[in-house]
PDB file of C-alpha atoms in Angstrom:
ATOM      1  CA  UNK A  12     -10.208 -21.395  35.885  1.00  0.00           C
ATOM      2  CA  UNK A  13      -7.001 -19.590  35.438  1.00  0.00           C
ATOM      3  CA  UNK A  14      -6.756 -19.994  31.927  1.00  0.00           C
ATOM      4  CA  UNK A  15     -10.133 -19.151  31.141  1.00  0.00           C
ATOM      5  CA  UNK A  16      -9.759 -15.597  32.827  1.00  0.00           C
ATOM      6  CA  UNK A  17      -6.821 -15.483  30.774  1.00  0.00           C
ATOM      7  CA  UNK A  18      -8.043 -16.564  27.057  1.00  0.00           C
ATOM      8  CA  UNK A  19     -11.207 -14.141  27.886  1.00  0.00           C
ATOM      9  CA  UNK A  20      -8.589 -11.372  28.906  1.00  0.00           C
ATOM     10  CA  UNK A  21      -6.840 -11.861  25.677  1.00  0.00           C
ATOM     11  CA  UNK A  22      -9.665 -12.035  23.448  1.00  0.00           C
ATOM     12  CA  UNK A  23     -10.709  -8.562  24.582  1.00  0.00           C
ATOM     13  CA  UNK A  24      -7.679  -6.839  24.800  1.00  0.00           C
ATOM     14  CA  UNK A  25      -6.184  -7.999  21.132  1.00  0.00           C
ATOM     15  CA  UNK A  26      -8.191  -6.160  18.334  1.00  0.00           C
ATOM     16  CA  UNK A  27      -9.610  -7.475  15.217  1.00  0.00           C
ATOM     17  CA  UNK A  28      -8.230  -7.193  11.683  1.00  0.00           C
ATOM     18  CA  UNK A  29     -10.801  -6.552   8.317  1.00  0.00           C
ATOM     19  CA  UNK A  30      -7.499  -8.158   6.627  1.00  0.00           C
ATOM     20  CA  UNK A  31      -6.835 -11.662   6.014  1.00  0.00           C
ATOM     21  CA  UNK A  32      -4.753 -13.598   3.895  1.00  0.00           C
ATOM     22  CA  UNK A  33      -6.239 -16.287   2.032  1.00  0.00           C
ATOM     23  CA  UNK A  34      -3.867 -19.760   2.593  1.00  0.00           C
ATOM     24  CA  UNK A  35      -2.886 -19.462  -1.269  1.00  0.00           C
ATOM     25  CA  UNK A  36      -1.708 -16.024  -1.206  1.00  0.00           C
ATOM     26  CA  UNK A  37       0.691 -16.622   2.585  1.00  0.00           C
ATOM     27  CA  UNK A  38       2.015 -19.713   0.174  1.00  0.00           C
ATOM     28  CA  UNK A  39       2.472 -17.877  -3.012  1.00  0.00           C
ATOM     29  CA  UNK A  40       6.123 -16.925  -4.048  1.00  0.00           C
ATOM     30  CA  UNK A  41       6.673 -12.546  -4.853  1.00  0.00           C
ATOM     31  CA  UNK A  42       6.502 -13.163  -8.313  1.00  0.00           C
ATOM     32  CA  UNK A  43       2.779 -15.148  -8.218  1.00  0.00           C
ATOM     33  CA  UNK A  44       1.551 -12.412  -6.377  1.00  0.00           C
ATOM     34  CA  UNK A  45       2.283  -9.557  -8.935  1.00  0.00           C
ATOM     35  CA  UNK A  46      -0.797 -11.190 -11.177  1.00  0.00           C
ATOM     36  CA  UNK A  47      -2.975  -9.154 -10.002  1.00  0.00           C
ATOM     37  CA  UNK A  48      -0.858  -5.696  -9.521  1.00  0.00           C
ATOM     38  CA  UNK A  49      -0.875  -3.018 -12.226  1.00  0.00           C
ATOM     39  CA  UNK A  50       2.855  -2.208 -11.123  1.00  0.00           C
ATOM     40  CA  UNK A  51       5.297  -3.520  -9.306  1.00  0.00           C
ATOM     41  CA  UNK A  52       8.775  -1.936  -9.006  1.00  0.00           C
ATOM     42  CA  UNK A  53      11.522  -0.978  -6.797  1.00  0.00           C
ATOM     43  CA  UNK A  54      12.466   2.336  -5.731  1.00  0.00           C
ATOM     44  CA  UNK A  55      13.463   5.087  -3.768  1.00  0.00           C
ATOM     45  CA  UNK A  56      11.348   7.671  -2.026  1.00  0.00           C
ATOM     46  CA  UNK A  57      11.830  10.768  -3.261  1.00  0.00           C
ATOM     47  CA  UNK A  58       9.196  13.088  -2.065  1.00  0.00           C
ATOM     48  CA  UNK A  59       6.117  12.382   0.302  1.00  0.00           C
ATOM     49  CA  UNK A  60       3.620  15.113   0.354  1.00  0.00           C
ATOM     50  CA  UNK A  61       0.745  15.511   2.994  1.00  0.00           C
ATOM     51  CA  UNK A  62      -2.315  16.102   1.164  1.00  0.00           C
ATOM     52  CA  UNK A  63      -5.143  18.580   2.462  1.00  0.00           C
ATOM     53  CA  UNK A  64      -7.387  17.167   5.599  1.00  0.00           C
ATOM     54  CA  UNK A  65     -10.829  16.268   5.378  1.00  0.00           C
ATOM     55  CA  UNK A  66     -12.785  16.230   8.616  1.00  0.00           C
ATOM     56  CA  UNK A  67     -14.961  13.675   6.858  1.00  0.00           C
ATOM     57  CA  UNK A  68     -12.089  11.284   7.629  1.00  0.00           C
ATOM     58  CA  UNK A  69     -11.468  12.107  11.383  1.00  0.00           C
ATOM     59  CA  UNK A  70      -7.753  13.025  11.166  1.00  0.00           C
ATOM     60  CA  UNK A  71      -6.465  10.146   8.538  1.00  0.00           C
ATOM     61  CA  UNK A  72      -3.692  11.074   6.428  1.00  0.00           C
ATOM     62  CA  UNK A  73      -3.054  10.950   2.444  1.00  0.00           C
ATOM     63  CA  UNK A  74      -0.311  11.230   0.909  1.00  0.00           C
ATOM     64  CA  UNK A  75       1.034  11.678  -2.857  1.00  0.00           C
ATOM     65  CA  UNK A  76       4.585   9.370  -2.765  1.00  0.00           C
ATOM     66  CA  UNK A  77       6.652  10.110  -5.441  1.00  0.00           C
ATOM     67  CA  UNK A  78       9.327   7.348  -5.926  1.00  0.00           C
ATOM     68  CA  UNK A  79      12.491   7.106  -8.390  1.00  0.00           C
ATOM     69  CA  UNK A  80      12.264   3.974 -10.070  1.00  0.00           C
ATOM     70  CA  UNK A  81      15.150   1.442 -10.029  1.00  0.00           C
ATOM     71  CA  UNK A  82      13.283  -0.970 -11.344  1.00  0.00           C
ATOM     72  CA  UNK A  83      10.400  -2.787 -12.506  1.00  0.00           C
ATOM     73  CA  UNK A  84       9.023  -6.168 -13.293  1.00  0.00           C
ATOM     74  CA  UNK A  85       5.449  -5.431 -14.140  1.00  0.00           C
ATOM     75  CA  UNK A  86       3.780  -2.162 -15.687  1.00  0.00           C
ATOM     76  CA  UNK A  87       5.744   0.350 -17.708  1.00  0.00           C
ATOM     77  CA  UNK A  88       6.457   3.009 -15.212  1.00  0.00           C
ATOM     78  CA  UNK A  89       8.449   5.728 -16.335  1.00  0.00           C
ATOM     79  CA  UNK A  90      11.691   6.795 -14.228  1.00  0.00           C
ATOM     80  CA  UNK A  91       9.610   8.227 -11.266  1.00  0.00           C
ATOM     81  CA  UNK A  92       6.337   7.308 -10.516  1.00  0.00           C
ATOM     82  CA  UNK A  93       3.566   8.866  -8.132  1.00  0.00           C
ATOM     83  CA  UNK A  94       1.547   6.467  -5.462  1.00  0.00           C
ATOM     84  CA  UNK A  95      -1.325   7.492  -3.889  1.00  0.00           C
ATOM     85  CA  UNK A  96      -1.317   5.838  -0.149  1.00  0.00           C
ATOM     86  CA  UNK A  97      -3.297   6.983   3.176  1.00  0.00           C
ATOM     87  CA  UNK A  98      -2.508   5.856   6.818  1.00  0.00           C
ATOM     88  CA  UNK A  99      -3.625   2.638   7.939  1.00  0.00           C
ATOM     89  CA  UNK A 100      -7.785   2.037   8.614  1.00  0.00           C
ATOM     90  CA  UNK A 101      -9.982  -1.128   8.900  1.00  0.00           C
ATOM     91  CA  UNK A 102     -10.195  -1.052   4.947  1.00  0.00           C
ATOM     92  CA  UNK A 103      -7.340  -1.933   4.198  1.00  0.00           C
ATOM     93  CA  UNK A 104      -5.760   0.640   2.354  1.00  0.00           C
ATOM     94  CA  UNK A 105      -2.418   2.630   3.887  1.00  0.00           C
ATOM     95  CA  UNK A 106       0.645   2.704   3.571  1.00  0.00           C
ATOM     96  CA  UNK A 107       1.371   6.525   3.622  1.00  0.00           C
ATOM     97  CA  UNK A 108       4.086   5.355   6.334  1.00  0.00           C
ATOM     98  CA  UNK A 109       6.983   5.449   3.179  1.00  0.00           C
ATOM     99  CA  UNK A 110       9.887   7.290   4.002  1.00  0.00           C
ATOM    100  CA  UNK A 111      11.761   9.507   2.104  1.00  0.00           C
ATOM    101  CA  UNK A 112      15.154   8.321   1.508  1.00  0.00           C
ATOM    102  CA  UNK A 113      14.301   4.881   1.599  1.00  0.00           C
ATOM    103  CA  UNK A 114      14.335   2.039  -0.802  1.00  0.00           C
ATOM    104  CA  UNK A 115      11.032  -0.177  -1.438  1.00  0.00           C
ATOM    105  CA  UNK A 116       9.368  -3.037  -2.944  1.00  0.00           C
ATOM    106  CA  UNK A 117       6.383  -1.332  -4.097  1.00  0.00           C
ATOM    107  CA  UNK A 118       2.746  -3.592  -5.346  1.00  0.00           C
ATOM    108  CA  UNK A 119       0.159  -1.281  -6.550  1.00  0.00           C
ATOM    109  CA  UNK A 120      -2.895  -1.227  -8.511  1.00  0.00           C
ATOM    110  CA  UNK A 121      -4.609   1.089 -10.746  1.00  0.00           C
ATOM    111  CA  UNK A 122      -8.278   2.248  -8.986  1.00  0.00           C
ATOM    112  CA  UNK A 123     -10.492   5.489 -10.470  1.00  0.00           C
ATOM    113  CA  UNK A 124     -10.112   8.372  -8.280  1.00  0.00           C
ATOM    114  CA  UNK A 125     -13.387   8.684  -6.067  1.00  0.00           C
ATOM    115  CA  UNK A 126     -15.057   8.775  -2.463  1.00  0.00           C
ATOM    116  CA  UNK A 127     -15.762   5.509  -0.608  1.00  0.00           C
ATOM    117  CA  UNK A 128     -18.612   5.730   1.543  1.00  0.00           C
ATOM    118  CA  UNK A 129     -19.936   2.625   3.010  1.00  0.00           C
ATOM    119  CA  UNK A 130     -23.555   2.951   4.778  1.00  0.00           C
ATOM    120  CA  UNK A 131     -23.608   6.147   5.896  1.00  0.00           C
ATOM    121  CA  UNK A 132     -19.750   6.102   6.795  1.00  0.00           C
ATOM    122  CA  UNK A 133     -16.957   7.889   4.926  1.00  0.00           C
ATOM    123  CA  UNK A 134     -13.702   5.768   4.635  1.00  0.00           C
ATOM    124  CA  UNK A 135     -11.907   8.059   2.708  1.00  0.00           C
ATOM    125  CA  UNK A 136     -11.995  10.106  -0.632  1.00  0.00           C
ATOM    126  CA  UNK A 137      -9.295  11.868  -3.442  1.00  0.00           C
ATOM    127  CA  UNK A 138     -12.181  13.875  -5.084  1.00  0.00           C
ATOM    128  CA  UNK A 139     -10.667  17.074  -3.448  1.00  0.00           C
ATOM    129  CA  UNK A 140      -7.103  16.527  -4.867  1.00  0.00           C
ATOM    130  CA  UNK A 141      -7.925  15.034  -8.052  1.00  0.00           C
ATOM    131  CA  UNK A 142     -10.437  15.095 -10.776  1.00  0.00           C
ATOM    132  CA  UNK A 143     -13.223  11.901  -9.811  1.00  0.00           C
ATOM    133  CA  UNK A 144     -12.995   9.240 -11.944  1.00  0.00           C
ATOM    134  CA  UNK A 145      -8.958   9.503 -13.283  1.00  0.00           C
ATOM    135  CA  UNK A 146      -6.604   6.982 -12.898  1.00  0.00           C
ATOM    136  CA  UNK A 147      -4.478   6.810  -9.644  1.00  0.00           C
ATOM    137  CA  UNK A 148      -1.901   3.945  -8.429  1.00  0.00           C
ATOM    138  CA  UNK A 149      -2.337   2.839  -4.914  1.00  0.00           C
ATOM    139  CA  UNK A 150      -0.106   1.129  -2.569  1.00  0.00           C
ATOM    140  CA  UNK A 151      -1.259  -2.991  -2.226  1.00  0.00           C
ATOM    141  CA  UNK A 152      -0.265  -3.877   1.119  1.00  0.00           C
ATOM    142  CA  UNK A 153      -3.031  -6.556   2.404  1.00  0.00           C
ATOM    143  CA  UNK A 154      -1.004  -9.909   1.924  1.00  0.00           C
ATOM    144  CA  UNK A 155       1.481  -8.387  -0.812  1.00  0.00           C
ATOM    145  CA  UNK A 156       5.661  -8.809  -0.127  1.00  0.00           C
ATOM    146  CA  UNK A 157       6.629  -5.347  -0.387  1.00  0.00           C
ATOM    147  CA  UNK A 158       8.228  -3.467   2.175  1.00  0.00           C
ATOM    148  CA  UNK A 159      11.571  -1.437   2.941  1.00  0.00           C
ATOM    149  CA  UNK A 160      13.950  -3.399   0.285  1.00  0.00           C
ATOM    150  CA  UNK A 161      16.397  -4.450   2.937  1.00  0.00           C
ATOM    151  CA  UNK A 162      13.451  -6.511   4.738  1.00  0.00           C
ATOM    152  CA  UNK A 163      11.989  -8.078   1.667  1.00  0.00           C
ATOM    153  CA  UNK A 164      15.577  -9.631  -0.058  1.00  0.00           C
ATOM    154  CA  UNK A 165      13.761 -13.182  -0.619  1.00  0.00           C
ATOM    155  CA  UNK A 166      10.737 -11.804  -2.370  1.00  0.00           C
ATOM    156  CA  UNK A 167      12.948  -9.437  -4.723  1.00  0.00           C
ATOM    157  CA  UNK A 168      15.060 -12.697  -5.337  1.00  0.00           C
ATOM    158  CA  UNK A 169      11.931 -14.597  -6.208  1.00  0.00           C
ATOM    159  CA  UNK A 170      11.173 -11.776  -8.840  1.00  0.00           C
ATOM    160  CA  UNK A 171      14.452 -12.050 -10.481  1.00  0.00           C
ATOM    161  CA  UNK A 172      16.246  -9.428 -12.443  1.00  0.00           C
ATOM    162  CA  UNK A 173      13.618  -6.243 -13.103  1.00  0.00           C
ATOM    163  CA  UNK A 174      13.673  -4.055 -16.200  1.00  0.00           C
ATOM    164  CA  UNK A 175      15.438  -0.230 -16.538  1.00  0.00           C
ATOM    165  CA  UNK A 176      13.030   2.246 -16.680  1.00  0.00           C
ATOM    166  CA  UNK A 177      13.856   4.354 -20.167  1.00  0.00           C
ATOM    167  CA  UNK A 178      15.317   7.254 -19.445  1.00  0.00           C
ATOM    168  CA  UNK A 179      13.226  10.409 -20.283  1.00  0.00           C
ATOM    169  CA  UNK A 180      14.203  13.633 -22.272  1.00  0.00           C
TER     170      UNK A 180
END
């Protein structure tokens, strides 16, 4: 009877996650993973910039990352490179959480700027900061092996040796 109270007690208090990792993608090695990425590179945070509010999304935070490439293994970013991340929600999508300062394994993937509104809900939206329907990079963190460099060492081993980004001007 105990241990009913108990499982029932748990099940309430522990909240659900939208995000799960399919069996093939918690078994895949960092470098199987980048398949479906537009870029994946390491870097340094260099600038993290809160953009404007919208009360549409009840106090969630975007953010325009700019990071200094040290290098790359997939895409051709150039020596710094801008990702477009928001804090964490049910959909998925965050990581606005990087630090400036600090050193990352960054996954992202290319998505047209827009407003996602599902039902009659508003998730979130860039059409106020940039022009619908460009190009913007945003942070993969669902089931991806990125994270502050230090924690991630095995996954940037399993990538091997990156490429240089050229150097500019």
């Amino acid at each position: 009877r105990r241990l009913v109270r108990l499982s029932f007690m748990l099940s309430v208090a522990v909240p659900g996650f939208c995000c799960t990792c399919v069996t093939t993608e918690l078994n895949s090695d960092a470098r199987t993973l980048m398949s479906g990425q537009s870029v994946v590179f390491r870097g340094t945070v260099l600038d993290r910039k809160t953009q404007p509010p919208r009360p549409e999304m009840k106090g969630r935070g975007r953010y325009a990352i700019t990071f200094r490439v040290d290098e790359y293994w997939k895409g051709s970013p150039g020596q710094t490179i801008i990702i477009y991340g928001l804090d964490s929600g049910p959909d998925c999508m965050g990581d606005g959480g990087y630090k400036v300062g600090k050193n990352y394994l960054v996954y992202a993937y290319e998505q047209d700027v827009k407003d996602v509104i599902m039902g009659k809900i508003f998730w979130y939206g860039w059409t106020d900061v940039l022009p619908e329907g460009t190009k913007m990079l945003v942070p993969n963190t669902a089931c991806m092996p990125g994270g502050e460099s230090s924690a991630v060492r095995k996954a940037i081993q399993q990538l091997g040796k990156g490429c240089i980004p050229a150097k500019t001007g």
